[in-house]
Each structure stands twice: as C-alpha cells, then as structure tokens.
mmCIF file of C-alpha atoms in Angstrom:
data_model
loop_
_atom_site.group_PDB
_atom_site.id
_atom_site.type_symbol
_atom_site.label_atom_id
_atom_site.label_comp_id
_atom_site.label_asym_id
_atom_site.label_seq_id
_atom_site.Cartn_x
_atom_site.Cartn_y
_atom_site.Cartn_z
ATOM 1 C CA MET A 1 25.609 92.383 215.245
ATOM 2 C CA ALA A 2 22.664 91.703 213.657
ATOM 3 C CA PRO A 3 20.732 94.356 212.783
ATOM 4 C CA ASP A 4 17.322 93.511 215.259
ATOM 5 C CA THR A 5 15.029 96.051 212.565
ATOM 6 C CA THR A 6 13.881 95.036 208.730
ATOM 7 C CA ILE A 7 14.342 98.003 206.985
ATOM 8 C CA PRO A 8 12.329 97.288 203.679
ATOM 9 C CA ASP A 9 13.360 98.111 199.881
ATOM 10 C CA LEU A 10 14.423 102.026 199.704
ATOM 11 C CA ARG A 11 15.328 102.369 196.027
ATOM 12 C CA GLY A 12 14.454 105.544 194.668
ATOM 13 C CA LYS A 13 13.320 106.889 198.413
ATOM 14 C CA ARG A 14 15.632 110.349 199.516
ATOM 15 C CA THR A 15 16.556 110.241 203.060
ATOM 16 C CA LEU A 16 18.284 112.961 205.826
ATOM 17 C CA VAL A 17 20.516 111.842 208.560
ATOM 18 C CA THR A 18 21.937 114.730 210.562
ATOM 19 C CA GLY A 19 25.123 113.703 212.772
ATOM 20 C CA ALA A 20 26.087 110.723 210.555
ATOM 21 C CA SER A 21 29.796 111.435 210.534
ATOM 22 C CA ASP A 22 29.863 108.618 213.472
ATOM 23 C CA GLY A 23 28.410 107.056 216.457
ATOM 24 C CA ILE A 24 24.425 106.347 215.647
ATOM 25 C CA GLY A 25 24.040 108.222 213.313
ATOM 26 C CA PHE A 26 26.287 106.155 210.732
ATOM 27 C CA VAL A 27 24.742 103.296 212.097
ATOM 28 C CA ILE A 28 21.470 105.292 210.537
ATOM 29 C CA ALA A 29 22.635 105.821 207.822
ATOM 30 C CA SER A 30 24.690 103.428 207.065
ATOM 31 C CA ARG A 31 21.288 100.742 207.558
ATOM 32 C CA LEU A 32 19.045 103.219 205.505
ATOM 33 C CA ALA A 33 22.179 102.949 202.702
ATOM 34 C CA GLN A 34 21.575 99.185 202.639
ATOM 35 C CA ALA A 35 18.653 98.918 202.289
ATOM 36 C CA GLY A 36 19.097 101.040 199.015
ATOM 37 C CA ALA A 37 17.813 104.823 199.940
ATOM 38 C CA GLU A 38 20.024 107.611 198.657
ATOM 39 C CA VAL A 39 21.706 108.696 201.685
ATOM 40 C CA VAL A 40 21.911 112.665 202.411
ATOM 41 C CA MET A 41 24.201 113.502 204.949
ATOM 42 C CA PRO A 42 24.584 116.582 206.643
ATOM 43 C CA VAL A 43 27.941 117.134 208.433
ATOM 44 C CA ARG A 44 29.402 119.694 210.508
ATOM 45 C CA SER A 45 32.816 118.902 209.633
ATOM 46 C CA ALA A 46 33.135 117.790 205.952
ATOM 47 C CA ALA A 47 36.781 115.602 206.070
ATOM 48 C CA LYS A 48 34.580 113.684 208.538
ATOM 49 C CA GLY A 49 32.026 113.496 206.541
ATOM 50 C CA ASP A 50 33.939 112.036 203.358
ATOM 51 C CA ALA A 51 35.022 109.812 205.327
ATOM 52 C CA ALA A 52 31.867 108.452 206.544
ATOM 53 C CA ALA A 53 30.155 108.734 203.646
ATOM 54 C CA ASP A 54 33.338 106.618 201.491
ATOM 55 C CA ARG A 55 32.691 104.011 204.304
ATOM 56 C CA ILE A 56 29.125 103.716 203.500
ATOM 57 C CA ARG A 57 29.225 103.362 199.594
ATOM 58 C CA THR A 58 31.882 100.594 200.437
ATOM 59 C CA ALA A 59 30.406 98.603 202.861
ATOM 60 C CA THR A 60 27.512 98.835 200.828
ATOM 61 C CA GLY A 61 28.077 99.383 197.272
ATOM 62 C CA ASN A 62 25.703 102.099 197.354
ATOM 63 C CA ALA A 63 27.525 104.984 195.758
ATOM 64 C CA ASP A 64 24.077 107.221 195.926
ATOM 65 C CA VAL A 65 25.513 108.344 199.711
ATOM 66 C CA SER A 66 26.484 112.050 199.822
ATOM 67 C CA THR A 67 27.415 114.748 202.707
ATOM 68 C CA ARG A 68 26.014 118.454 202.845
ATOM 69 C CA ALA A 69 27.260 120.977 205.150
ATOM 70 C CA LEU A 70 25.554 121.958 208.179
ATOM 71 C CA ASP A 71 25.900 123.210 211.855
ATOM 72 C CA LEU A 72 22.984 123.137 213.765
ATOM 73 C CA SER A 73 24.698 125.677 216.038
ATOM 74 C CA SER A 74 23.991 127.887 213.273
ATOM 75 C CA LEU A 75 20.568 129.142 212.174
ATOM 76 C CA ASP A 76 22.213 130.448 209.233
ATOM 77 C CA SER A 77 23.915 127.592 208.332
ATOM 78 C CA VAL A 78 20.001 125.777 208.368
ATOM 79 C CA ALA A 79 18.686 128.028 206.509
ATOM 80 C CA ALA A 80 21.749 127.874 203.817
ATOM 81 C CA LEU A 81 20.787 123.823 203.796
ATOM 82 C CA ALA A 82 17.551 123.864 203.759
ATOM 83 C CA ALA A 83 17.560 126.290 201.040
ATOM 84 C CA GLU A 84 20.106 124.315 198.656
ATOM 85 C CA LEU A 85 17.306 121.187 199.335
ATOM 86 C CA VAL A 86 14.470 122.932 198.891
ATOM 87 C CA GLY A 87 15.964 124.723 195.911
ATOM 88 C CA GLU A 88 16.346 120.777 194.202
ATOM 89 C CA GLY A 89 12.972 120.264 194.921
ATOM 90 C CA ARG A 90 13.480 117.211 195.274
ATOM 91 C CA PRO A 91 10.878 115.472 198.065
ATOM 92 C CA ILE A 92 12.289 113.731 201.572
ATOM 93 C CA ASP A 93 11.228 110.022 202.412
ATOM 94 C CA VAL A 94 12.458 110.586 205.902
ATOM 95 C CA LEU A 95 14.376 112.522 207.803
ATOM 96 C CA VAL A 96 16.627 111.248 211.082
ATOM 97 C CA ASN A 97 17.872 114.282 213.489
ATOM 98 C CA ASN A 98 20.592 112.582 215.727
ATOM 99 C CA ALA A 99 23.246 114.922 215.582
ATOM 100 C CA GLY A 100 23.842 116.736 218.782
ATOM 101 C CA VAL A 101 26.344 117.987 221.636
ATOM 102 C CA MET A 102 26.530 116.683 224.766
ATOM 103 C CA THR A 103 27.857 118.135 228.333
ATOM 104 C CA PRO A 104 29.741 120.689 226.839
ATOM 105 C CA PRO A 105 32.556 121.335 230.202
ATOM 106 C CA SER A 106 31.711 124.754 230.122
ATOM 107 C CA ARG A 107 28.467 126.670 229.064
ATOM 108 C CA GLN A 108 28.772 127.718 225.781
ATOM 109 C CA VAL A 109 26.404 129.533 223.618
ATOM 110 C CA THR A 110 25.863 129.417 219.875
ATOM 111 C CA ALA A 111 26.572 132.066 216.904
ATOM 112 C CA ASP A 112 22.802 132.801 217.920
ATOM 113 C CA GLY A 113 23.244 133.124 221.763
ATOM 114 C CA PHE A 114 21.061 129.837 222.394
ATOM 115 C CA GLU A 115 23.243 127.755 225.666
ATOM 116 C CA LEU A 116 24.664 125.231 222.907
ATOM 117 C CA GLN A 117 23.092 121.988 224.258
ATOM 118 C CA LEU A 118 19.839 123.182 223.631
ATOM 119 C CA GLY A 119 20.545 125.621 220.489
ATOM 120 C CA THR A 120 22.625 122.531 218.739
ATOM 121 C CA ASN A 121 19.999 119.115 219.982
ATOM 122 C CA HIS A 122 16.689 120.759 219.490
ATOM 123 C CA LEU A 123 16.283 124.481 217.594
ATOM 124 C CA GLY A 124 18.730 123.519 215.125
ATOM 125 C CA HIS A 125 16.988 120.382 214.512
ATOM 126 C CA PHE A 126 13.102 122.526 214.862
ATOM 127 C CA ALA A 127 14.133 124.983 212.007
ATOM 128 C CA LEU A 128 15.642 122.196 209.820
ATOM 129 C CA THR A 129 12.537 120.367 210.121
ATOM 130 C CA LEU A 130 10.266 123.398 209.465
ATOM 131 C CA ALA A 131 12.203 124.811 206.586
ATOM 132 C CA LEU A 132 12.227 121.257 204.987
ATOM 133 C CA LEU A 133 8.496 121.048 205.706
ATOM 134 C CA PRO A 134 7.324 121.542 202.088
ATOM 135 C CA LEU A 135 9.868 118.685 200.474
ATOM 136 C CA LEU A 136 8.916 116.460 204.159
ATOM 137 C CA LYS A 137 4.805 117.125 203.082
ATOM 138 C CA HIS A 138 5.602 116.219 199.167
ATOM 139 C CA GLY A 139 7.356 112.881 199.972
ATOM 140 C CA ARG A 140 5.381 111.965 203.402
ATOM 141 C CA ALA A 141 7.801 111.609 205.530
ATOM 142 C CA ARG A 142 8.613 109.875 208.377
ATOM 143 C CA VAL A 143 10.368 112.352 211.049
ATOM 144 C CA THR A 144 12.265 110.909 214.048
ATOM 145 C CA HIS A 145 14.122 112.855 216.719
ATOM 146 C CA GLN A 146 16.572 110.410 217.894
ATOM 147 C CA THR A 147 18.475 111.953 221.663
ATOM 148 C CA SER A 148 20.474 110.485 223.205
ATOM 149 C CA ILE A 149 20.421 107.350 225.983
ATOM 150 C CA ALA A 150 22.551 109.353 228.104
ATOM 151 C CA ALA A 151 19.010 111.518 229.217
ATOM 152 C CA ARG A 152 18.063 107.975 231.384
ATOM 153 C CA ARG A 153 20.732 109.029 233.703
ATOM 154 C CA GLY A 154 19.153 111.960 234.614
ATOM 155 C CA GLU A 155 16.953 112.713 237.336
ATOM 156 C CA VAL A 156 13.787 114.785 238.212
ATOM 157 C CA LEU A 157 14.870 116.816 241.351
ATOM 158 C CA THR A 158 11.830 117.189 243.710
ATOM 159 C CA THR A 159 13.328 119.492 246.474
ATOM 160 C CA ARG A 160 11.963 122.582 245.739
ATOM 161 C CA THR A 161 13.094 126.573 247.003
ATOM 162 C CA PRO A 162 10.487 127.765 249.265
ATOM 163 C CA ARG A 163 8.274 130.894 247.577
ATOM 164 C CA PRO A 164 8.012 133.485 250.161
ATOM 165 C CA PRO A 165 4.705 134.110 251.431
ATOM 166 C CA THR A 166 2.280 135.889 249.969
ATOM 167 C CA THR A 167 0.370 139.128 251.395
ATOM 168 C CA SER A 168 -2.898 140.075 250.390
#
C-alpha cells in the first residue's frame, strides 16, 4: 500500500517512537527512517526491538536506527531512559508516544501501583514527555500521542445511578 502522507526530508533530525517493535509504531518508525531521520526505538523486549530495527534498516537503507530499553509500566524505567537521553544532550525533533496495552484479561497494576492500561498508555508517556522536555524544547519538537483506534468502539454510558436525596 502506498503511503498517504508525504514526509519531508528528515536527515539530521532525531526521532523517538515508543512501541516501534510492531504495529503502527513499526510503520511510523519505518516511514521516519525512510525519510532519513535518526530513529530511536525504546522497547520493552530487546530481542523484538532489535529484530524490528534490523528490518527497518534493511528496508530503508538507513543505518541510523537504534533501540533503547523502556518499560512504560515502570516510572523507574522511564526515568532511566530519560536520564540516558538527557545525558547525551542531543535534541529530539519528533516524539511519537505510541506504545500501549489494550484490555488486559484481568486487572493488573504497574510497578508503581497504577492500573496497567492507564499507567502504561498515559502516565508512562506523560512522565517520559515531561522528563524529555529540555531535549524537546531544544529540538523544537513535534510531539504526538498515538492512541488505539479501538477506543472508537467504546461507548459512553448515559444511565446514572440515582443519588440519594440530600437533607438539610
């Protein structure tokens, strides 16, 4: 399928895409690499991330694709990645917050005690973006939060539980 969005020449730009080891994150990382960007892929599974990075390098001819360790369900992991990147001092031009979990089969919590889906999909990305803010500002970055289209299938419940009458 031909891409429907033209991406400008991104040579010399540093991009970071979470969840780039598969799915839409992989496609986004591939398109950025194809446009010449340096692509940093923070991933939870090193083996899966390395395989994806190799596929992107082979498909695009762009050797500037790397992986970093990141588990968005752990704020310590988020802080470690951010410290590593801030320590390098290189501006980030594009941040795509894409990684996430969808409908775990049972209630699970993050290492920090938050519900897994909320902690991973939202709080982890929020903490990452905040911690990378100096690099994002320096790169005058574009930041996007890619969410699942599965949310479109949801519905807002309109029935309310009646409140007991108030007494004065």
